[in-house]
């Protein structure tokens, strides 16, 4: 009954009087002000310390696009992408092997993951570098024969070291993703007469991707930074380039800050890519996809125009 | 125990589903303890019974989602999961199992629609991927099927944007898209809000009127009485009582049937 009364109260359409908003004195949050001041003070002190420190800030923009630095950056990106490709492909294979009914393949996969996840990647890189102690020649009979030390270039060391290590992590991520898909999905696909392979490809994997993509994005970002370890195998990456340039030009710290800046730029670009990829695989999972930052900005702009128009 | 189905109400000829002494266990749990029954073509065959009685398991055996341990189970004259040659049984390859499943539609309690596809894509998926039908023709048929289940305007919606009842009707349309000769329903209305049950049952009644052979595991006694041609009451892995739905539901002979019906009716 009371609902009806309220409704009839509001319904007379002739009187468009919006309800008067409440006027009250808001609670003052003094604590927030104090905390903000303290934090700003600390930041200001840090900025001041760095600005007045013995750092030649001018050298950073000067060397930002230095040819050696750019070459290092290119190599870093290259090794990141290729290692991730190896990691993902091998990871998927290992994940499928791990789940197979064949005891041998599942044990091999388990052992691989156990070894490569259980030892530091830095140590693995050194091992690849020194594998020449075990194999003196590489001899793929009819195709290729060479001395191991010539075959195992720093690039290949870095690629194998990072890629094979990454595969162990990707295998676990993929396995978790495949397991996350409801069994009812497989049953429904089988009941429709779809084969195992088709069920995996059309039904299970697309849904597993929603679980796999976010941690894989993190892995890419991680890989970009971990790739700085390839200095162990003397691969010429961004960090190596920065150190070389710094040593030659007497701006060691400056070049380290510059390298950090490049790493930040690269990870930022990757994060943006990851956002859109996640959004793509979220389709169907949530009722409404969240707007992209671009759409949000447009909506905001349109909204402010509206308001301006209303005021005029 | 034998489900003596004296005279099927509709259709005739060889049974669509025939079970002889079907046993199934999971580990040490003996779920089906010798099921004998026959489903005639064009018949609506209802399976009722308390939970854990094995009725869903039996349904899943029919399209080989579960493997039976003993007995013989055949659909339309062909053994489920095996090929018989010179008196020996040969296990079917996955590909052959898949091929037989094409002709058997299944509707699940929890719908199991593919969440990453829209309603119309869900229905098109199997005809395109399994039968190799062209996308255009599959889409056309899918749209018609959606119309048939009363969801013409929901073609572009993802399952998460549909109510439970709508999802289940899409799931029925998805199964029908393969033009099956037999439809299996595994408690199709048990996961639905009460006010949505009617829409799904209406679609099923419609299907029955069209002469589809249906095996329905259900708790909807009203549906069984109204639409069913025969009914089997299962308990503890055996068929306890069977006959015409009105007869079994109205005048149960067995104690266990009586006590079950007194709880659900």
XYZ file of C-alpha atoms in Angstrom:
577
model
C 0.000 0.000 0.000
C 2.723 2.391 0.979
C 4.396 1.803 -2.355
C 1.273 2.897 -4.147
C 1.120 6.093 -2.125
C 4.708 6.909 -2.999
C 4.065 6.244 -6.663
C 0.947 8.400 -6.811
C 2.899 11.096 -5.013
C 5.452 11.237 -7.724
C 3.340 10.479 -10.736
C 1.576 13.807 -11.447
C 3.465 14.593 -14.594
C 2.703 18.322 -14.691
C 5.092 19.203 -11.864
C 8.695 18.565 -12.854
C 10.242 19.541 -9.530
C 13.365 17.522 -8.827
C 13.795 16.619 -5.168
C 15.853 19.124 -3.231
C 19.289 17.688 -2.576
C 20.430 17.405 1.020
C 22.496 20.264 2.349
C 24.702 19.070 5.181
C 28.151 19.891 6.448
C 30.418 17.050 5.277
C 32.692 15.225 7.668
C 36.204 16.695 7.592
C 38.873 14.032 7.098
C 41.857 15.740 8.725
C 43.834 12.497 8.734
C 43.712 12.351 4.932
C 45.120 15.844 4.635
C 47.968 15.043 6.990
C 48.773 11.790 5.158
C 48.736 13.546 1.786
C 51.086 16.259 3.035
C 53.520 13.727 4.479
C 53.612 11.704 1.259
C 54.051 14.805 -0.915
C 56.837 15.975 1.358
C 58.706 12.693 1.027
C 58.322 12.768 -2.767
C 59.576 16.352 -2.936
C 62.615 15.459 -0.849
C 63.401 12.501 -3.110
C 63.042 14.556 -6.281
C 65.252 17.250 -4.805
C 67.884 14.722 -3.772
C 68.022 13.196 -7.240
C 67.945 16.568 -9.011
C 70.793 17.989 -6.949
C 72.726 14.716 -6.920
C 75.828 14.115 -8.972
C 73.858 12.893 -11.996
C 74.315 14.349 -15.446
C 70.614 14.410 -16.379
C 71.343 16.010 -19.716
C 73.123 12.855 -20.874
C 69.908 10.817 -20.778
C 67.957 12.521 -23.595
C 71.234 12.841 -25.466
C 71.758 9.069 -25.547
C 68.075 8.120 -25.688
C 68.271 7.269 -29.397
C 71.957 6.402 -29.462
C 72.637 3.756 -32.108
C 74.159 1.279 -29.641
C 71.330 1.738 -27.168
C 68.759 1.201 -29.931
C 70.577 -1.927 -31.070
C 70.502 -3.224 -27.515
C 66.820 -2.376 -27.251
C 66.103 -4.173 -30.516
C 67.960 -7.259 -29.310
C 66.100 -7.189 -25.995
C 62.738 -7.026 -27.758
C 63.805 -9.728 -30.196
C 64.943 -12.134 -27.503
C 61.800 -11.420 -25.468
C 59.470 -12.172 -28.366
C 61.336 -15.264 -29.577
C 61.756 -16.692 -26.077
C 58.052 -16.200 -25.432
C 57.195 -17.916 -28.717
C 59.329 -20.914 -27.729
C 57.881 -20.782 -24.228
C 54.258 -20.700 -25.383
C 54.570 -23.368 -28.089
C 56.558 -25.726 -25.892
C 54.381 -24.855 -22.903
C 51.207 -25.856 -24.729
C 52.831 -29.125 -25.808
C 53.986 -29.820 -22.250
C 50.540 -29.007 -20.845
C 48.871 -31.426 -23.253
C 51.551 -34.059 -22.547
C 51.015 -33.623 -18.820
C 47.309 -34.350 -19.201
C 47.684 -37.272 -21.559
C 46.847 -40.813 -20.532
C 50.281 -41.948 -21.663
C 52.386 -42.407 -18.518
C 55.684 -41.779 -20.292
C 54.715 -38.454 -21.831
C 53.081 -37.197 -18.662
C 56.119 -38.131 -16.550
C 58.516 -36.501 -18.992
C 56.436 -33.348 -18.864
C 56.381 -33.478 -15.069
C 60.146 -33.929 -14.938
C 60.757 -31.064 -17.373
C 58.627 -28.679 -15.334
C 60.236 -29.882 -12.120
C 63.741 -29.213 -13.431
C 63.264 -25.933 -15.277
C 61.050 -24.383 -12.620
C 63.233 -25.615 -9.830
C 66.523 -24.054 -10.907
C 67.292 -20.342 -11.334
C 67.182 -19.133 -14.909
C 70.530 -17.413 -14.341
C 72.101 -20.791 -13.571
C 70.400 -22.307 -16.641
C 71.880 -19.591 -18.838
C 75.358 -20.367 -17.528
C 74.761 -24.067 -18.130
C 73.816 -23.468 -21.760
C 76.880 -21.295 -22.144
C 79.131 -24.023 -20.795
C 77.488 -26.980 -22.459
C 80.518 -27.140 -24.738
C 82.199 -29.089 -21.938
C 79.752 -31.929 -22.598
C 79.343 -31.681 -26.333
C 82.393 -30.757 -28.343
C 80.717 -31.004 -31.698
C 77.219 -30.619 -32.900
C 76.551 -33.219 -35.536
C 73.127 -33.503 -37.104
C 74.451 -36.052 -39.507
C 73.622 -35.063 -43.034
C 72.621 -31.471 -42.434
C 74.950 -29.715 -40.088
C 78.231 -30.243 -38.303
C 80.132 -27.666 -36.364
C 82.118 -27.117 -33.223
C 79.805 -26.562 -30.291
C 81.368 -23.224 -29.365
C 80.721 -21.879 -32.856
C 77.208 -23.228 -32.912
C 76.225 -22.021 -29.459
C 76.310 -18.280 -30.051
C 75.326 -15.886 -27.250
C 72.043 -15.386 -29.081
C 71.241 -19.095 -29.108
C 72.307 -19.453 -25.467
C 70.025 -16.631 -24.466
C 67.159 -17.927 -26.594
C 67.347 -21.489 -25.302
C 68.024 -20.440 -21.730
C 65.067 -18.089 -21.519
C 62.711 -19.980 -23.841
C 63.072 -23.407 -22.285
C 62.736 -21.957 -18.818
C 59.648 -20.047 -19.835
C 58.075 -23.200 -21.278
C 57.914 -24.722 -17.802
C 55.929 -21.767 -16.494
C 53.717 -21.553 -19.576
C 52.950 -25.263 -19.257
C 51.548 -24.704 -15.786
C 49.578 -21.655 -16.918
C 48.078 -23.557 -19.860
C 47.261 -26.555 -17.705
C 45.459 -24.339 -15.220
C 43.563 -22.724 -18.098
C 42.482 -26.013 -19.644
C 41.412 -27.336 -16.245
C 39.394 -24.201 -15.575
C 36.961 -24.967 -18.400
C 33.863 -26.725 -17.098
C 33.689 -30.400 -17.970
C 30.126 -29.872 -19.152
C 31.539 -27.965 -22.120
C 33.490 -30.985 -23.311
C 30.477 -33.233 -22.744
C 28.189 -30.922 -24.672
C 30.625 -30.793 -27.582
C 31.077 -34.566 -27.567
C 27.320 -35.070 -27.387
C 27.034 -32.979 -30.563
C 29.416 -35.379 -32.277
C 32.523 -33.207 -32.202
C 35.876 -35.002 -32.133
C 38.431 -34.571 -29.326
C 40.613 -32.300 -31.423
C 37.741 -30.142 -32.582
C 36.340 -29.893 -29.065
C 39.715 -28.739 -27.825
C 40.207 -26.233 -30.631
C 36.703 -24.799 -30.946
C 35.306 -25.084 -27.424
C 37.909 -25.628 -24.712
C 40.896 -23.548 -25.819
C 38.929 -20.341 -26.585
C 37.482 -20.500 -23.081
C 40.800 -21.434 -21.505
C 42.345 -18.362 -23.142
C 40.405 -16.136 -20.760
C 42.305 -17.753 -17.912
C 45.586 -18.087 -19.815
C 45.974 -14.592 -21.284
C 46.340 -12.452 -18.137
C 49.161 -14.489 -16.571
C 50.781 -14.837 -20.001
C 50.785 -11.057 -20.312
C 52.539 -10.934 -16.983
C 55.013 -13.513 -18.256
C 55.819 -11.375 -21.308
C 56.448 -8.350 -19.121
C 58.506 -10.499 -16.782
C 60.445 -11.926 -19.710
C 61.294 -8.459 -20.957
C 62.927 -7.693 -17.635
C 64.409 -11.157 -17.062
C 66.064 -10.906 -20.467
C 68.541 -8.486 -18.842
C 70.105 -11.625 -17.323
C 71.421 -12.663 -20.734
C 74.387 -10.518 -19.888
C 75.557 -13.801 -18.349
C 75.994 -15.288 -21.821
C 77.384 -12.062 -23.295
C 74.391 -11.351 -25.463
C 74.224 -7.687 -26.464
C 70.917 -6.616 -24.932
C 69.668 -3.246 -23.717
C 71.406 -3.489 -20.352
C 74.687 -4.561 -21.909
C 74.462 -1.673 -24.396
C 73.700 0.807 -21.628
C 76.654 -0.415 -19.598
C 79.009 -0.275 -22.583
C 77.929 3.215 -23.569
C 78.073 4.333 -19.957
C 81.588 2.991 -19.495
C 82.852 4.544 -22.711
C 81.267 7.944 -22.077
C 81.687 8.154 -18.331
C 77.953 8.331 -17.683
C 77.425 4.933 -16.042
C 74.536 5.729 -13.714
C 72.832 7.909 -16.293
C 72.795 5.059 -18.782
C 71.326 2.711 -16.170
C 68.510 5.212 -15.617
C 68.111 5.438 -19.380
C 67.867 1.654 -19.636
C 65.261 1.689 -16.879
C 63.312 4.303 -18.853
C 63.349 2.130 -21.977
C 62.232 -0.933 -19.986
C 59.390 1.139 -18.529
C 58.296 2.351 -21.956
C 58.316 -1.193 -23.335
C 56.396 -2.686 -20.407
C 53.831 0.119 -20.641
C 53.213 -0.609 -24.318
C 52.902 -4.315 -23.525
C 50.406 -3.647 -20.718
C 48.189 -1.731 -23.116
C 48.290 -4.617 -25.576
C 47.453 -7.026 -22.771
C 44.389 -4.974 -21.806
C 42.880 -5.247 -25.275
C 43.729 -8.936 -25.595
C 42.010 -9.710 -22.290
C 39.010 -7.702 -23.360
C 38.772 -9.751 -26.566
C 38.764 -13.086 -24.749
C 36.295 -11.842 -22.128
C 33.484 -11.721 -24.686
C 30.556 -13.767 -23.490
C 32.053 -14.151 -20.038
C 30.585 -10.955 -18.686
C 27.290 -9.454 -19.745
C 28.813 -6.177 -20.804
C 32.399 -5.642 -21.849
C 34.067 -2.797 -19.988
C 34.617 0.231 -22.243
C 38.093 0.749 -23.636
C 39.939 3.830 -22.362
C 39.300 5.404 -25.763
C 35.563 4.776 -25.510
C 35.602 6.054 -21.948
C 37.349 9.251 -23.016
C 34.853 9.729 -25.850
C 31.927 9.186 -23.502
C 33.376 11.685 -21.074
C 33.910 14.227 -23.823
C 30.399 13.713 -25.135
C 29.078 14.027 -21.583
C 30.832 17.307 -20.986
C 29.525 18.654 -24.308
C 26.059 17.668 -23.207
C 26.429 19.490 -19.977
C 27.854 22.544 -21.691
C 24.959 22.446 -24.156
C 22.446 22.155 -21.336
C 23.922 25.144 -19.559
C 23.905 27.348 -22.641
C 13.958 -56.958 -13.601
C 12.380 -56.462 -16.923
C 10.523 -53.397 -18.002
C 7.767 -55.152 -19.858
C 6.549 -52.623 -22.308
C 3.614 -54.428 -23.782
C 2.356 -51.974 -26.361
C 4.093 -48.721 -27.256
C 1.586 -45.964 -27.657
C 3.051 -44.629 -30.865
C 5.268 -46.009 -33.579
C 6.299 -49.596 -34.038
C 9.061 -51.768 -35.377
C 12.561 -52.144 -33.959
C 13.257 -50.319 -30.708
C 15.171 -47.033 -30.856
C 16.953 -47.831 -27.602
C 17.373 -51.311 -26.259
C 19.090 -52.130 -22.978
C 19.741 -55.654 -21.798
C 21.295 -56.213 -18.402
C 23.208 -52.942 -18.435
C 25.645 -52.534 -15.547
C 27.765 -49.545 -14.698
C 30.065 -48.883 -11.780
C 32.368 -46.027 -10.875
C 35.204 -47.620 -8.966
C 33.524 -49.575 -6.209
C 30.199 -47.775 -6.537
C 27.779 -49.987 -8.422
C 25.394 -47.507 -10.037
C 23.430 -49.528 -12.596
C 22.632 -53.102 -11.601
C 21.160 -54.644 -14.680
C 18.841 -52.364 -16.599
C 16.504 -53.881 -19.192
C 14.277 -51.609 -21.191
C 13.157 -50.687 -24.660
C 12.271 -47.344 -26.133
C 10.137 -47.488 -29.265
C 10.531 -44.974 -32.099
C 8.492 -41.776 -31.670
C 7.959 -42.577 -28.032
C 8.336 -40.168 -25.117
C 10.012 -42.268 -22.495
C 10.255 -40.826 -18.979
C 12.714 -41.933 -16.325
C 11.926 -40.978 -12.761
C 13.405 -41.910 -9.432
C 15.213 -40.533 -6.399
C 18.586 -38.863 -6.899
C 21.390 -41.380 -7.036
C 19.105 -44.013 -8.504
C 21.199 -44.097 -11.695
C 18.737 -42.564 -14.137
C 21.114 -39.816 -15.304
C 23.951 -42.300 -15.545
C 21.835 -44.550 -17.725
C 20.933 -41.629 -19.964
C 24.618 -40.757 -20.353
C 25.388 -44.364 -21.267
C 23.023 -44.098 -24.226
C 25.322 -41.684 -26.069
C 28.481 -43.184 -24.606
C 29.388 -40.299 -22.329
C 29.734 -43.154 -19.848
C 30.991 -46.601 -20.748
C 28.908 -49.538 -19.584
C 30.665 -52.397 -17.781
C 28.338 -55.230 -18.670
C 25.254 -55.976 -20.720
C 24.237 -54.729 -24.140
C 22.998 -51.316 -25.076
C 22.012 -50.392 -28.592
C 20.546 -47.377 -30.341
C 18.611 -47.917 -33.543
C 20.012 -51.420 -33.846
C 23.670 -50.398 -33.427
C 25.632 -51.248 -30.303
C 26.747 -48.206 -28.296
C 30.533 -47.901 -28.226
C 31.262 -51.245 -29.910
C 31.195 -52.977 -33.236
C 30.307 -56.640 -33.373
C 32.106 -58.796 -35.876
C 32.160 -62.599 -35.974
C 30.856 -62.754 -32.448
C 33.603 -60.508 -31.102
C 33.217 -56.999 -29.757
C 35.572 -54.314 -31.013
C 35.820 -51.020 -29.201
C 34.989 -48.089 -31.453
C 37.564 -45.425 -32.168
C 36.835 -41.916 -30.863
C 36.001 -40.845 -34.393
C 33.407 -43.605 -34.766
C 31.895 -42.832 -31.365
C 31.618 -39.185 -32.411
C 29.943 -40.181 -35.664
C 27.239 -42.138 -33.814
C 26.617 -39.305 -31.412
C 25.639 -37.010 -34.289
C 22.259 -38.686 -34.459
C 21.584 -38.395 -30.726
C 20.777 -34.987 -29.288
C 21.365 -34.299 -25.628
C 20.055 -31.584 -23.346
C 21.783 -31.106 -20.006
C 20.535 -30.023 -16.624
C 23.010 -27.151 -16.590
C 22.474 -26.192 -20.261
C 26.215 -26.281 -21.101
C 25.874 -23.672 -23.824
C 29.196 -22.462 -25.195
C 29.630 -19.144 -23.371
C 31.990 -17.613 -25.931
C 29.449 -17.910 -28.747
C 26.161 -16.143 -29.314
C 22.900 -18.098 -29.303
C 22.869 -18.480 -33.073
C 26.568 -19.440 -33.158
C 25.921 -22.093 -30.513
C 23.319 -23.656 -32.778
C 25.444 -23.348 -35.936
C 28.598 -24.791 -34.391
C 27.963 -28.518 -34.783
C 26.327 -28.438 -38.236
C 29.231 -26.370 -39.573
C 32.059 -28.137 -37.729
C 30.764 -31.697 -37.736
C 28.594 -31.979 -40.814
C 30.472 -29.437 -42.889
C 27.343 -27.462 -43.650
C 27.900 -24.012 -45.121
C 27.715 -21.164 -42.638
C 24.948 -19.446 -44.567
C 22.676 -22.456 -44.611
C 23.496 -23.316 -40.979
C 22.662 -19.762 -39.964
C 19.374 -19.901 -41.798
C 18.386 -23.149 -40.100
C 19.613 -21.879 -36.725
C 17.428 -18.809 -37.062
C 14.428 -20.984 -37.847
C 15.160 -23.188 -34.837
C 15.427 -20.138 -32.604
C 12.064 -19.043 -33.913
C 10.678 -22.475 -33.144
C 11.753 -22.243 -29.501
C 10.434 -18.685 -29.320
C 13.749 -16.843 -29.181
C 13.985 -15.263 -32.606
C 15.083 -11.911 -31.198
C 17.851 -13.402 -29.028
C 20.045 -14.676 -31.869
C 22.887 -12.255 -31.155
C 22.869 -12.644 -27.371
C 25.550 -14.488 -25.464
C 24.347 -17.172 -23.024
C 25.254 -14.968 -20.049
C 22.720 -12.438 -21.338
C 19.888 -14.986 -21.355
C 17.731 -16.324 -18.525
C 18.013 -19.982 -17.545
C 14.840 -20.883 -19.411
C 16.030 -19.113 -22.537
C 19.422 -20.818 -22.307
C 17.787 -24.215 -22.048
C 15.627 -23.511 -25.091
C 18.731 -22.491 -27.044
C 20.339 -25.736 -25.876
C 17.376 -27.699 -27.240
C 17.634 -25.844 -30.539
C 21.363 -26.606 -30.614
C 20.679 -30.315 -30.242
C 17.923 -30.199 -32.871
C 20.237 -28.525 -35.374
C 21.939 -31.890 -35.890
C 18.561 -33.370 -36.886
C 18.816 -36.228 -34.400
C 16.673 -39.331 -34.430
C 16.726 -39.494 -30.645
C 16.773 -36.779 -28.009
C 18.045 -37.294 -24.465
C 16.948 -34.882 -21.745
C 18.846 -34.948 -18.456
C 16.614 -33.168 -15.939
C 16.169 -30.246 -18.333
C 14.122 -28.136 -15.931
C 15.799 -28.907 -12.598
C 18.118 -25.901 -12.684
C 15.373 -23.450 -13.622
C 13.339 -20.996 -11.601
C 9.792 -22.337 -11.281
C 8.230 -19.693 -13.515
C 10.638 -20.543 -16.359
C 9.943 -24.280 -16.365
C 6.744 -23.948 -18.413
C 8.457 -22.418 -21.459
C 10.947 -25.276 -21.680
C 8.273 -27.935 -21.185
C 6.188 -26.308 -23.923
C 9.072 -26.679 -26.363
C 9.457 -30.321 -25.350
C 5.735 -30.996 -25.766
C 5.929 -29.434 -29.187
C 8.803 -31.748 -30.033
C 6.895 -34.784 -28.790
C 3.910 -33.812 -30.904
C 6.223 -33.734 -33.922
C 7.070 -37.368 -33.326
C 10.579 -37.072 -31.891
C 11.803 -40.055 -29.899
C 12.643 -38.689 -26.475
C 14.159 -40.172 -23.326
C 13.526 -37.758 -20.490
C 14.959 -37.920 -16.996
C 12.645 -35.664 -15.076
C 11.045 -34.654 -11.828
C 8.145 -33.029 -13.671
C 5.393 -35.577 -12.975
C 2.877 -33.350 -14.721
C 4.897 -33.482 -17.920
C 5.367 -37.250 -17.633
C 1.647 -37.790 -17.160
C 0.606 -35.449 -19.943
C 3.188 -36.154 -22.627
C 4.849 -39.421 -21.687
C 4.066 -42.665 -23.496
C 5.855 -44.830 -20.993
C 7.472 -44.283 -17.669
C 10.078 -46.143 -15.686
C 10.662 -45.751 -11.992
C 14.261 -46.492 -11.065
C 15.710 -46.904 -7.616
C 19.138 -48.036 -6.490
C 20.271 -48.955 -9.999
C 17.350 -51.143 -11.009
C 14.038 -50.633 -12.759
C 11.426 -51.007 -10.050
C 8.269 -50.373 -11.996
C 7.298 -49.424 -15.491
C 4.242 -48.863 -17.583
C 2.046 -46.113 -18.880
C 2.698 -42.891 -16.935
C -0.918 -42.419 -15.823
C -0.975 -45.970 -14.555
C 2.336 -45.889 -12.680
C 1.771 -42.427 -11.255
C -1.894 -42.955 -10.453
C -1.764 -46.498 -9.250
C 1.755 -47.520 -8.210
C 2.068 -51.175 -7.337
C 5.462 -51.256 -5.716
C 6.162 -50.008 -2.178
C 9.228 -48.023 -3.216
C 7.333 -46.325 -6.008
C 4.529 -45.433 -3.624
C 6.876 -43.923 -1.055
C 8.775 -41.940 -3.719
C 5.614 -40.601 -5.314
C 4.134 -39.664 -1.953
C 7.134 -37.379 -1.470
C 7.143 -35.678 -4.871
C 3.485 -35.457 -5.831
